Amino acid sequence: MSIGHTLLGLLESGPRHGYDLKRAFDEKFGHDRPLHYGQVYSTMSRLLKNGFVEVDGIETGGGPERKRYAITEAGITDVGHWLATPEKPEPYLQSTLYTKVVLALLTSRDAADILDTQRSEHLRGMRTLTERKRKGDLADQLICDHALFHLEADLRWLELTAARLDKLRAAVTR
């Protein structure tokens, strides 16, 4: 995820302080990985330097200065380009799990155990996501569906690989 573009998009609704941006980000996108304040301010500094935001005001009070940021026309254009650019599909061609299976075969370990252990972990994760989805709002349901579909694809791969272990062993140990 592009944190800079996400913060710019949040600024399109109006100027905000860094604290407000962090809170909005965490509420909409950071359920599992909230932003650190340092990340917000370093990103805002970079966006300011690149001309995508400007300081709309500075408040002084009992604590440190609070800058209010506003998006510039260049920032709006940049967010528009980012939103219109499709994400590159992740082909997972260098899977750590595949590497573990092949190394297990190459070192005469039980690759089936690795696949069984991974299957159990995937099923545990799917149960957790399904419970979260059941209790969540629409945003939670959609993000959980996304993750569940990926885990389902992984499970299909685990089953296929388990069925082909003898052929894979013969192919990698030639």
mmCIF file of C-alpha atoms in Angstrom, residues 48-165:
data_model
loop_
_atom_site.group_PDB
_atom_site.id
_atom_site.type_symbol
_atom_site.label_atom_id
_atom_site.label_comp_id
_atom_site.label_asym_id
_atom_site.label_seq_id
_atom_site.Cartn_x
_atom_site.Cartn_y
_atom_site.Cartn_z
ATOM 1 C CA LEU A 48 5.578 18.670 1.331
ATOM 2 C CA LYS A 49 9.036 18.605 -0.254
ATOM 3 C CA ASN A 50 7.581 17.128 -3.470
ATOM 4 C CA GLY A 51 4.875 19.790 -3.661
ATOM 5 C CA PHE A 52 1.929 17.424 -3.125
ATOM 6 C CA VAL A 53 0.846 19.090 0.138
ATOM 7 C CA GLU A 54 1.269 22.488 1.703
ATOM 8 C CA VAL A 55 1.077 23.729 5.255
ATOM 9 C CA ASP A 56 -2.384 25.255 5.625
ATOM 10 C CA GLY A 57 -1.767 26.586 9.118
ATOM 11 C CA ILE A 58 0.267 26.149 12.275
ATOM 12 C CA GLU A 59 -1.269 26.036 15.713
ATOM 13 C CA THR A 60 0.763 26.702 18.805
ATOM 14 C CA GLY A 61 -0.395 25.931 22.287
ATOM 15 C CA GLY A 62 0.664 24.076 25.374
ATOM 16 C CA GLY A 63 2.534 21.460 23.374
ATOM 17 C CA PRO A 64 4.484 21.261 20.145
ATOM 18 C CA GLU A 65 3.405 23.119 17.018
ATOM 19 C CA ARG A 66 0.656 21.398 15.065
ATOM 20 C CA LYS A 67 0.839 21.775 11.298
ATOM 21 C CA ARG A 68 -2.348 21.475 9.301
ATOM 22 C CA TYR A 69 -1.718 20.020 5.846
ATOM 23 C CA ALA A 70 -3.719 20.604 2.672
ATOM 24 C CA ILE A 71 -3.420 18.772 -0.623
ATOM 25 C CA THR A 72 -2.217 20.759 -3.646
ATOM 26 C CA GLU A 73 -3.385 20.432 -7.254
ATOM 27 C CA ALA A 74 -0.230 18.416 -7.937
ATOM 28 C CA GLY A 75 -1.203 16.104 -5.078
ATOM 29 C CA ILE A 76 -4.732 15.664 -6.433
ATOM 30 C CA THR A 77 -3.308 14.838 -9.868
ATOM 31 C CA ASP A 78 -0.848 12.360 -8.353
ATOM 32 C CA VAL A 79 -3.587 10.560 -6.394
ATOM 33 C CA GLY A 80 -5.715 10.429 -9.545
ATOM 34 C CA HIS A 81 -2.877 8.788 -11.487
ATOM 35 C CA TRP A 82 -2.217 6.327 -8.656
ATOM 36 C CA LEU A 83 -5.891 5.344 -8.407
ATOM 37 C CA ALA A 84 -6.122 4.842 -12.190
ATOM 38 C CA THR A 85 -3.001 2.653 -12.355
ATOM 39 C CA PRO A 86 -3.803 -1.051 -11.921
ATOM 40 C CA GLU A 87 -1.859 -2.975 -9.315
ATOM 41 C CA LYS A 88 0.489 -5.609 -10.660
ATOM 42 C CA PRO A 89 -0.899 -9.040 -9.778
ATOM 43 C CA GLU A 90 1.323 -10.923 -7.346
ATOM 44 C CA PRO A 91 2.318 -14.140 -9.136
ATOM 45 C CA TYR A 92 3.951 -15.741 -6.064
ATOM 46 C CA LEU A 93 6.559 -17.398 -8.271
ATOM 47 C CA GLN A 94 9.167 -17.342 -5.502
ATOM 48 C CA SER A 95 7.101 -18.865 -2.714
ATOM 49 C CA THR A 96 8.875 -19.558 0.569
ATOM 50 C CA LEU A 97 6.601 -22.532 1.052
ATOM 51 C CA TYR A 98 7.603 -24.023 -2.295
ATOM 52 C CA THR A 99 11.250 -23.517 -1.349
ATOM 53 C CA LYS A 100 10.700 -25.350 1.946
ATOM 54 C CA VAL A 101 9.024 -28.278 0.195
ATOM 55 C CA VAL A 102 11.838 -28.625 -2.348
ATOM 56 C CA LEU A 103 14.541 -28.307 0.320
ATOM 57 C CA ALA A 104 12.789 -30.958 2.408
ATOM 58 C CA LEU A 105 12.846 -33.284 -0.590
ATOM 59 C CA LEU A 106 16.478 -32.491 -1.354
ATOM 60 C CA THR A 107 17.516 -33.170 2.245
ATOM 61 C CA SER A 108 15.429 -36.331 2.689
ATOM 62 C CA ARG A 109 13.041 -34.723 5.141
ATOM 63 C CA ASP A 110 9.288 -35.344 5.144
ATOM 64 C CA ALA A 111 7.786 -32.747 2.815
ATOM 65 C CA ALA A 112 4.304 -34.123 3.520
ATOM 66 C CA ASP A 113 4.697 -33.051 7.161
ATOM 67 C CA ILE A 114 5.591 -29.544 6.042
ATOM 68 C CA LEU A 115 2.488 -29.430 3.843
ATOM 69 C CA ASP A 116 0.270 -30.811 6.652
ATOM 70 C CA THR A 117 1.617 -28.295 9.154
ATOM 71 C CA GLN A 118 1.065 -25.460 6.694
ATOM 72 C CA ARG A 119 -2.459 -26.685 5.909
ATOM 73 C CA SER A 120 -3.278 -26.607 9.636
ATOM 74 C CA GLU A 121 -1.906 -23.071 9.923
ATOM 75 C CA HIS A 122 -3.926 -21.918 6.920
ATOM 76 C CA LEU A 123 -7.107 -23.454 8.329
ATOM 77 C CA ARG A 124 -6.472 -21.769 11.691
ATOM 78 C CA GLY A 125 -6.021 -18.446 9.929
ATOM 79 C CA MET A 126 -9.187 -19.001 7.914
ATOM 80 C CA ARG A 127 -11.192 -19.681 11.086
ATOM 81 C CA THR A 128 -9.868 -16.458 12.630
ATOM 82 C CA LEU A 129 -10.705 -14.444 9.513
ATOM 83 C CA THR A 130 -14.154 -16.011 9.228
ATOM 84 C CA GLU A 131 -14.928 -15.035 12.828
ATOM 85 C CA ARG A 132 -13.660 -11.497 12.230
ATOM 86 C CA LYS A 133 -15.741 -11.296 9.058
ATOM 87 C CA ARG A 134 -18.851 -12.497 10.909
ATOM 88 C CA LYS A 135 -18.471 -9.785 13.558
ATOM 89 C CA GLY A 136 -17.158 -7.012 11.294
ATOM 90 C CA ASP A 137 -18.620 -4.184 9.295
ATOM 91 C CA LEU A 138 -18.666 -4.159 5.501
ATOM 92 C CA ALA A 139 -15.041 -2.967 5.251
ATOM 93 C CA ASP A 140 -13.898 -5.787 7.537
ATOM 94 C CA GLN A 141 -15.972 -8.299 5.582
ATOM 95 C CA LEU A 142 -14.417 -7.253 2.276
ATOM 96 C CA ILE A 143 -10.827 -7.295 3.504
ATOM 97 C CA CYS A 144 -11.422 -10.677 5.167
ATOM 98 C CA ASP A 145 -12.924 -12.038 1.930
ATOM 99 C CA HIS A 146 -9.810 -10.910 0.067
ATOM 100 C CA ALA A 147 -7.547 -12.719 2.519
ATOM 101 C CA LEU A 148 -9.787 -15.806 2.628
ATOM 102 C CA PHE A 149 -9.763 -16.155 -1.155
ATOM 103 C CA HIS A 150 -5.949 -16.078 -1.124
ATOM 104 C CA LEU A 151 -5.814 -18.677 1.637
ATOM 105 C CA GLU A 152 -8.262 -20.881 -0.293
ATOM 106 C CA ALA A 153 -5.981 -20.711 -3.333
ATOM 107 C CA ASP A 154 -3.022 -21.633 -1.120
ATOM 108 C CA LEU A 155 -4.948 -24.631 0.241
ATOM 109 C CA ARG A 156 -5.662 -25.826 -3.285
ATOM 110 C CA TRP A 157 -1.934 -25.555 -4.024
ATOM 111 C CA LEU A 158 -1.092 -27.493 -0.847
ATOM 112 C CA GLU A 159 -3.441 -30.310 -1.870
ATOM 113 C CA LEU A 160 -2.097 -30.390 -5.429
ATOM 114 C CA THR A 161 1.497 -30.420 -4.216
ATOM 115 C CA ALA A 162 0.780 -33.192 -1.691
ATOM 116 C CA ALA A 163 -0.704 -35.279 -4.502
ATOM 117 C CA ARG A 164 2.396 -34.705 -6.650
ATOM 118 C CA LEU A 165 5.137 -35.124 -4.027
#
